[in-house]
CSV table of C-alpha atoms and ligand atoms in Angstrom, one decimal:
chain,number,residue,atom,x,y,z
F,1,MET,CA,0.0,0.0,0.0
F,2,LYS,CA,2.6,2.4,1.1
F,3,LYS,CA,4.8,1.5,-1.8
F,4,THR,CA,2.0,2.1,-4.3
F,5,LYS,CA,1.4,5.5,-2.8
F,6,TRP,CA,5.1,6.4,-3.0
F,7,ALA,CA,5.3,5.2,-6.6
F,8,LYS,CA,2.5,7.5,-7.6
F,9,LEU,CA,4.0,10.3,-5.7
F,10,ALA,CA,7.4,9.7,-7.3
F,11,LEU,CA,5.8,9.7,-10.7
F,12,ALA,CA,4.0,13.0,-10.0
F,13,VAL,CA,7.2,14.6,-8.8
F,14,VAL,CA,9.2,13.4,-11.8
F,15,VAL,CA,6.6,15.0,-14.1
F,16,ALA,CA,6.9,18.2,-12.1
F,17,PHE,CA,10.6,18.2,-12.3
F,18,SER,CA,10.8,17.5,-16.0
F,19,VAL,CA,8.6,20.4,-16.6
F,20,ALA,CA,10.9,22.5,-14.5
F,21,ASN,CA,13.8,21.2,-16.6
F,22,CYS,CA,15.5,19.4,-13.8
F,23,GLU,CA,17.0,16.0,-14.3
F,24,LYS,CA,16.6,15.0,-10.6
F,25,ASP,CA,13.9,12.6,-9.4
F,26,SER,CA,11.5,12.6,-6.6
F,27,GLU,CA,13.7,11.9,-3.8
F,28,GLU,CA,15.6,15.1,-4.0
F,29,VAL,CA,14.7,18.2,-2.1
F,30,PHE,CA,15.6,21.3,-4.0
F,31,GLU,CA,16.2,24.6,-2.4
F,32,GLN,CA,16.3,28.0,-3.8
F,33,ASN,CA,18.5,30.5,-2.3
F,34,GLN,CA,16.0,31.5,0.4
F,35,ILE,CA,17.5,34.9,0.9
F,36,ASP,CA,16.4,35.8,-2.6
F,37,HIS,CA,13.1,34.1,-2.3
F,38,SER,CA,10.7,36.9,-2.9
F,39,LYS,CA,12.6,38.5,-5.7
F,40,ASN,CA,14.9,36.3,-7.6
F,41,ALA,CA,14.2,32.7,-6.9
F,42,HIS,CA,16.5,30.3,-8.6
F,43,ALA,CA,15.1,27.9,-11.1
F,44,CYS,CA,14.2,24.4,-10.0
F,45,ILE,CA,12.5,25.4,-6.8
F,46,ALA,CA,10.6,22.2,-6.8
F,47,LYS,CA,10.3,21.3,-3.2
F,48,TRP,CA,9.7,17.9,-1.9
F,49,ASP,CA,6.0,17.9,-2.4
F,50,LEU,CA,4.5,16.8,0.8
F,51,GLU,CA,3.0,19.7,2.6
F,52,THR,CA,3.7,18.8,6.2
F,53,GLY,CA,4.3,21.8,8.2
F,54,LYS,CA,6.8,21.4,11.0
F,55,ALA,CA,9.6,19.1,11.8
F,56,ALA,CA,8.4,16.1,9.9
F,57,SER,CA,10.3,13.2,8.5
F,58,ILE,CA,9.6,10.2,6.3
F,59,LYS,CA,9.7,7.1,8.4
F,60,ASP,CA,10.9,4.8,5.6
F,61,LYS,CA,13.9,6.8,5.0
F,62,GLU,CA,15.3,7.2,8.5
F,63,TRP,CA,18.8,5.8,9.4
F,64,GLU,CA,19.3,3.4,12.2
F,65,THR,CA,19.5,5.0,15.6
F,66,GLY,CA,23.1,5.2,16.6
F,67,GLN,CA,24.3,4.7,13.1
F,68,THR,CA,27.6,6.1,11.8
F,69,ILE,CA,26.8,7.9,8.6
F,70,ARG,CA,29.7,8.2,6.2
F,71,VAL,CA,30.0,11.6,4.5
F,72,LYS,CA,32.4,12.6,1.7
F,73,PHE,CA,33.0,15.6,-0.5
F,74,LEU,CA,33.1,15.1,-4.2
F,75,ASN,CA,34.9,18.5,-4.7
F,76,GLY,CA,35.2,21.9,-3.0
F,77,SER,CA,37.9,24.0,-1.4
F,78,ASN,CA,39.2,23.1,2.1
F,79,PHE,CA,37.4,26.3,3.3
F,80,VAL,CA,33.8,25.4,2.1
F,81,GLN,CA,34.3,21.8,3.2
F,82,SER,CA,35.3,22.9,6.7
F,83,LYS,CA,32.3,25.1,6.9
F,84,VAL,CA,29.9,22.3,6.0
F,85,ARG,CA,31.5,20.0,8.6
F,86,GLN,CA,31.4,22.8,11.2
F,87,TYR,CA,27.6,23.2,10.9
F,88,ALA,CA,26.5,19.7,10.0
F,89,VAL,CA,27.7,18.3,13.2
F,90,GLU,CA,25.2,20.4,15.2
F,91,TRP,CA,22.8,17.6,14.5
F,92,GLU,CA,25.0,15.2,16.4
F,93,GLU,CA,24.3,17.1,19.6
F,94,HIS,CA,20.6,16.3,19.3
F,95,ALA,CA,20.4,13.1,17.3
F,96,ASN,CA,21.9,9.7,18.2
F,97,ILE,CA,23.8,9.5,14.9
F,98,LYS,CA,27.4,10.1,14.0
F,99,PHE,CA,28.9,11.6,10.9
F,100,GLU,CA,32.2,10.1,9.8
F,101,TRP,CA,34.0,12.4,7.3
F,102,VAL,CA,35.8,10.2,4.8
F,103,SER,CA,38.1,10.9,1.9
F,104,SER,CA,36.7,11.4,-1.6
F,105,SER,CA,37.9,8.0,-2.7
F,106,SER,CA,36.1,6.2,0.1
F,107,SER,CA,32.6,4.8,0.0
F,108,ALA,CA,30.1,7.0,1.7
F,109,ASN,CA,26.4,7.3,2.4
F,110,ILE,CA,26.2,11.1,1.8
F,111,LYS,CA,28.2,12.5,-1.2
F,112,ILE,CA,28.4,16.3,-1.3
F,113,ALA,CA,29.3,18.5,-4.3
F,114,PHE,CA,29.7,22.2,-4.7
F,115,ASN,CA,28.8,24.2,-7.8
F,116,GLU,CA,32.2,24.0,-9.6
F,117,GLY,CA,34.2,21.7,-11.8
F,118,ASP,CA,32.3,18.6,-13.0
F,119,TYR,CA,29.4,19.8,-10.9
F,120,ALA,CA,29.2,23.4,-12.1
F,121,GLY,CA,25.9,24.6,-13.4
F,122,ILE,CA,23.8,22.3,-11.2
F,123,THR,CA,21.3,24.7,-9.7
F,124,GLY,CA,20.1,25.1,-6.2
F,125,SER,CA,21.0,23.5,-3.0
F,126,TRP,CA,19.4,20.2,-2.2
F,127,SER,CA,19.7,16.8,-0.6
F,128,TYR,CA,18.1,13.4,-1.0
F,129,LEU,CA,15.9,12.4,1.8
F,130,GLY,CA,17.5,10.2,4.5
F,131,THR,CA,18.6,6.7,3.3
F,132,ASP,CA,17.8,7.6,-0.3
F,133,SER,CA,21.3,9.2,-0.2
F,134,ASN,CA,22.7,5.7,-0.4
F,135,LEU,CA,21.4,5.3,-3.9
F,136,GLU,CA,22.9,8.4,-5.4
F,137,PRO,CA,26.5,9.0,-6.4
F,138,HIS,CA,25.9,12.7,-5.7
F,139,SER,CA,23.3,13.0,-2.9
F,140,MET,CA,23.7,16.6,-1.6
F,141,HIS,CA,24.5,19.8,-3.4
F,142,PHE,CA,25.4,23.3,-2.4
F,143,GLY,CA,24.8,25.6,-5.3
F,144,TRP,CA,25.8,28.9,-3.8
F,145,PHE,CA,28.6,28.3,-1.3
F,146,ASN,CA,32.0,29.9,-2.0
F,147,ASN,CA,34.8,31.5,-0.2
F,148,ASN,CA,32.8,34.7,0.3
F,149,THR,CA,29.7,33.0,1.8
F,150,SER,CA,28.8,34.3,5.3
F,151,ASP,CA,28.7,32.1,8.3
F,152,THR,CA,25.0,32.7,8.7
F,153,GLU,CA,24.4,31.4,5.2
F,154,PHE,CA,26.7,28.4,5.7
F,155,ARG,CA,24.9,27.5,8.9
F,156,ARG,CA,21.4,28.0,7.6
F,157,THR,CA,21.8,26.0,4.4
F,158,THR,CA,24.1,23.3,5.8
F,159,ILE,CA,21.9,22.5,8.7
F,160,HIS,CA,18.8,22.5,6.5
F,161,GLU,CA,20.3,20.2,3.9
F,162,PHE,CA,21.6,17.8,6.5
F,163,GLY,CA,18.1,17.9,8.0
F,164,HIS,CA,16.8,16.4,4.7
F,165,ALA,CA,19.7,13.9,4.7
F,166,LEU,CA,18.5,12.8,8.2
F,167,GLY,CA,15.0,12.3,6.7
F,168,LEU,CA,13.3,15.6,7.5
F,169,ILE,CA,11.0,17.3,5.1
F,170,HIS,CA,10.0,20.9,4.8
F,171,GLU,CA,8.2,22.4,7.6
F,172,HIS,CA,5.6,24.0,5.4
F,173,GLN,CA,4.6,20.5,4.4
F,174,ASN,CA,4.0,19.4,8.0
F,175,PRO,CA,0.7,17.5,8.2
F,176,VAL,CA,-0.5,20.1,10.7
F,177,ALA,CA,0.9,23.2,9.1
F,178,GLY,CA,-1.7,25.9,9.1
F,179,ILE,CA,-0.4,28.3,6.6
F,180,ASN,CA,-3.1,30.6,5.3
F,181,TRP,CA,-1.9,30.8,1.8
F,182,ASP,CA,-3.0,33.5,-0.6
F,183,ARG,CA,-3.3,30.9,-3.3
F,184,GLU,CA,-3.8,33.3,-6.2
F,185,ALA,CA,-0.8,35.3,-5.2
F,186,VAL,CA,1.3,32.1,-4.9
F,187,TYR,CA,0.1,30.8,-8.3
F,188,ALA,CA,0.9,34.1,-9.9
F,189,TYR,CA,4.3,34.3,-8.3
F,190,TYR,CA,5.4,30.8,-9.4
F,191,ALA,CA,3.9,31.2,-12.8
F,192,GLY,CA,6.6,33.7,-13.6
F,193,ALA,CA,10.3,33.4,-14.1
F,194,PRO,CA,12.3,31.5,-13.3
F,195,ASN,CA,9.9,28.7,-12.4
F,196,TYR,CA,7.0,28.9,-14.8
F,197,TRP,CA,5.0,26.5,-12.8
F,198,THR,CA,1.5,25.4,-13.6
F,199,LYS,CA,-1.2,25.5,-10.9
F,200,ASP,CA,-0.9,21.8,-10.5
F,201,GLN,CA,2.8,22.1,-9.8
F,202,VAL,CA,2.2,24.8,-7.2
F,203,ASP,CA,-0.4,22.6,-5.6
F,204,HIS,CA,2.0,19.8,-5.6
F,205,ASN,CA,5.1,21.7,-4.3
F,206,LEU,CA,3.5,24.1,-1.9
F,207,PHE,CA,-0.1,23.3,-0.9
F,208,ARG,CA,-0.1,19.6,-0.7
F,209,ARG,CA,0.7,18.1,2.7
F,210,TYR,CA,2.2,14.9,3.7
F,211,GLU,CA,-0.1,12.4,5.4
F,212,THR,CA,0.5,11.8,9.1
F,213,ASN,CA,1.0,8.1,8.5
F,214,VAL,CA,4.0,8.4,6.3
F,215,SER,CA,5.7,11.1,8.3
F,216,ASN,CA,7.1,11.6,11.8
F,217,TYR,CA,5.9,15.0,12.7
F,218,SER,CA,5.5,17.3,15.6
F,219,GLU,CA,3.5,20.5,16.0
F,220,TYR,CA,3.9,23.1,13.4
F,221,ASP,CA,6.9,25.2,14.1
F,222,PRO,CA,7.5,28.4,12.0
F,223,LEU,CA,10.9,28.7,13.6
F,224,SER,CA,12.1,25.4,12.2
F,225,ILE,CA,15.3,25.3,10.2
F,226,MET,CA,13.3,23.2,7.8
F,227,HIS,CA,10.8,26.0,7.1
F,228,TYR,CA,11.0,28.0,3.9
F,229,PRO,CA,10.7,31.7,4.2
F,230,ILE,CA,7.3,32.9,3.1
F,231,PRO,CA,6.8,36.5,2.2
F,232,ALA,CA,3.7,38.2,3.7
F,233,GLU,CA,2.2,38.8,0.3
F,234,HIS,CA,1.8,35.0,-0.1
F,235,THR,CA,-0.5,34.7,2.9
F,236,LEU,CA,-4.1,36.0,3.3
F,237,ASP,CA,-3.4,37.0,6.9
F,238,GLY,CA,-0.2,38.8,6.1
F,239,VAL,CA,1.7,36.3,8.2
F,240,ALA,CA,5.3,35.9,7.0
F,241,VAL,CA,7.9,33.3,7.9
F,242,GLY,CA,11.4,34.7,8.0
F,243,SER,CA,14.6,33.1,7.1
F,244,ASN,CA,15.4,30.7,9.9
F,245,THR,CA,19.1,30.2,10.4
F,246,ARG,CA,19.4,28.0,13.5
F,247,LEU,CA,17.9,24.8,14.9
F,248,SER,CA,14.8,25.6,16.8
F,249,GLU,CA,14.0,24.0,20.1
F,250,THR,CA,11.4,21.9,18.4
F,251,ASP,CA,13.9,20.8,15.8
F,252,LYS,CA,16.2,19.6,18.5
F,253,ALA,CA,13.5,17.8,20.4
F,254,PHE,CA,12.1,16.2,17.3
F,255,ILE,CA,15.3,14.8,15.9
F,256,GLY,CA,16.0,13.5,19.3
F,257,ARG,CA,12.8,11.5,19.2
F,258,ILE,CA,13.6,10.1,15.8
F,259,TYR,CA,17.2,9.2,16.8
F,260,PRO,CA,17.0,8.9,20.6
F,261,PHE,CA,19.9,8.7,22.8
F,262,PRO,CA,19.8,5.8,25.3
F,263,ASP,CA,18.1,6.6,28.5
F,264,THR,CA,20.9,6.5,31.1
F,265,SER,CA,18.8,8.1,33.8
F,266,GLY,CA,18.3,4.8,35.5
F,267,ASP,CA,21.8,3.5,35.1
F,268,ILE,CA,22.5,1.3,38.0
F,269,CYS,CA,26.0,2.7,38.3
F,270,ASP,CA,24.8,6.3,38.5
F,271,GLY,CA,26.4,8.1,41.4
F,272,VAL,CA,28.4,5.0,42.5
F,273,ALA,CA,32.1,5.6,42.9
F,274,ALA,CA,34.7,3.4,41.4
F,275,TYR,CA,36.4,0.8,43.6
F,276,ASN,CA,39.4,2.2,45.4
F,277,SER,CA,41.8,-0.3,46.8
F,278,ASN,CA,42.8,2.2,49.5
F,279,ASN,CA,39.3,2.4,50.9
F,280,SER,CA,37.8,0.0,53.4
F,281,TYR,CA,34.3,-1.2,52.6
F,282,SER,CA,31.6,-2.5,54.8
F,283,THR,CA,28.8,-4.9,54.0
F,284,GLY,CA,26.3,-3.3,51.6
F,285,ASP,CA,28.7,-0.8,50.2
F,286,GLN,CA,28.6,-0.5,46.4
F,287,VAL,CA,31.3,0.3,43.9
F,288,THR,CA,31.9,0.1,40.2
F,289,TYR,CA,34.7,-2.1,38.9
F,290,GLN,CA,35.6,-2.9,35.3
F,291,GLY,CA,32.2,-1.7,34.0
F,292,SER,CA,30.1,-3.5,36.5
F,293,LEU,CA,28.3,-2.7,39.8
F,294,TYR,CA,29.5,-4.6,42.8
F,295,GLN,CA,28.1,-4.8,46.4
F,296,ARG,CA,30.2,-5.7,49.4
F,297,THR,CA,29.1,-8.8,51.3
F,298,ALA,CA,30.6,-10.2,54.5
F,299,THR,CA,32.8,-12.5,52.5
F,300,GLY,CA,33.6,-10.6,49.2
F,301,TRP,CA,31.8,-8.8,46.4
F,302,THR,CA,28.6,-9.6,44.6
F,303,ASN,CA,28.3,-8.5,40.9
F,304,LEU,CA,25.0,-6.8,40.5
F,305,GLY,CA,25.2,-6.2,36.8
F,306,GLU,CA,26.8,-4.2,34.1
F,307,CYS,CA,26.9,-0.4,34.2
F,308,GLY,CA,24.7,1.1,31.5
F,309,SER,CA,21.8,-1.2,32.2
F,310,VAL,CA,18.8,0.3,33.7
F,311,GLU,CA,17.6,-0.6,37.1
F,312,GLU,CA,14.4,-2.2,35.8
F,313,ASP,CA,16.5,-4.4,33.6
F,314,VAL,CA,18.4,-6.0,36.3
F,315,ASP,CA,16.5,-8.1,38.8
F,316,PRO,CA,18.5,-8.1,42.0
F,317,CYS,CA,16.7,-11.3,43.0
F,318,ALA,CA,17.8,-13.2,39.9
F,319,GLY,CA,19.3,-16.5,40.9
F,320,VAL,CA,18.6,-16.0,44.6
F,321,ALA,CA,16.6,-18.7,46.3
F,322,ALA,CA,13.6,-17.9,48.5
F,323,TYR,CA,14.0,-17.9,52.2
F,324,ASN,CA,13.6,-21.4,53.7
F,325,ARG,CA,13.0,-21.4,57.4
F,326,PHE,CA,14.4,-25.0,57.7
F,327,ARG,CA,17.8,-23.8,56.5
F,328,SER,CA,20.5,-22.2,58.5
F,329,TYR,CA,22.2,-19.2,56.9
F,330,ALA,CA,25.6,-17.6,57.3
F,331,THR,CA,26.5,-13.9,57.3
F,332,GLY,CA,26.4,-12.7,53.7
F,333,ASP,CA,23.9,-15.2,52.5
F,334,GLN,CA,21.1,-13.8,50.4
F,335,VAL,CA,17.5,-14.8,50.1
F,336,THR,CA,14.2,-13.5,48.7
F,337,TYR,CA,11.4,-13.0,51.0
F,338,GLN,CA,8.0,-11.4,50.4
F,339,GLY,CA,9.2,-9.8,47.1
F,340,SER,CA,12.4,-8.3,48.5
F,341,LEU,CA,16.1,-9.3,48.6
F,342,TYR,CA,17.6,-9.9,52.0
F,343,GLN,CA,21.1,-10.5,53.1
F,344,ARG,CA,22.1,-12.2,56.3
F,345,THR,CA,24.1,-10.1,58.8
F,346,ALA,CA,25.7,-11.1,62.1
F,347,THR,CA,22.6,-10.1,63.9
F,348,GLY,CA,19.7,-10.5,61.5
F,349,TRP,CA,18.7,-9.7,57.9
F,350,THR,CA,19.2,-6.5,55.9
F,351,ASN,CA,16.6,-5.7,53.3
F,352,LEU,CA,18.5,-4.8,50.1
F,353,GLY,CA,15.5,-3.7,48.2
F,354,PRO,CA,12.5,-5.0,46.2
F,355,CYS,CA,12.8,-7.7,43.5
F,356,ASN,CA,11.5,-6.6,40.0
S,1,LIG,ZN1,14.8,22.0,1.9
């Protein structure tokens, strides 16, 4: 079902792009230079056509959480390459993915070119969505970066394109985007140079929205780095969206939900000091040692499990027999009793906590 829907969508976008005289297919997301948006938009502004508003991504195209994504440059000066690296890595602070920057001769998931040499004349800045990058020898393009580009522009466009490469679509295509388009004004604008779009193409690229079941989306966020600027004359209520140049708080939270970091809040070793051979320990004391949590008994140490595991995962009663009143116990012996773990002391029993 989903495949069929995507196939139709792909066909529709291919048609749109061929009319716009672009040789790229549906999986690309083209950008115009957003700074020039209202006056002098570059050709090939075809946007990925799902109109989901805010931070939204396409589930099928997401990378594995924790994945190392290999990135290489196909060309470009050391300067522009260093700027792309500098800003792309901002995603790593909020998403559990890693970019590994490899040499141009290595294999890579994301392959970046700048508008020069063999790649001169390729318009716009764009990226394939998420894992579609794997399928393309040239998966991301920066059409207007050069040695005179400002840091604001490097930051805005680099973070935006890498957002696509992580699977994010345009915010104005968020399923819950509520942009009050002045449709006639938008039709008129895109009918002109350099786009020459039909109404169908405008519908497709601007007004149509992604469905909630194919996207991961959050509330509509006009501050998203994935939002295009919208001039006030394109909305009926005069609401404009400016040029966003930084990750918004919603962007950060959203990418962290798609690529979550492991929850270490319940780590059994949290707050426990490492074993120190100069210390003396008494029964019940806990230490960490070689990546595990240990508890002092009368006779030695009990391994309570590996650090990094969450308390719920580790049943302290695992392997411990239930109390048996016909047995005699020595100091340090452990039993379970009424849902808790007990340890024998010289004078009685210490409750070490509930079993899971
Ligand atoms: Zn974009």
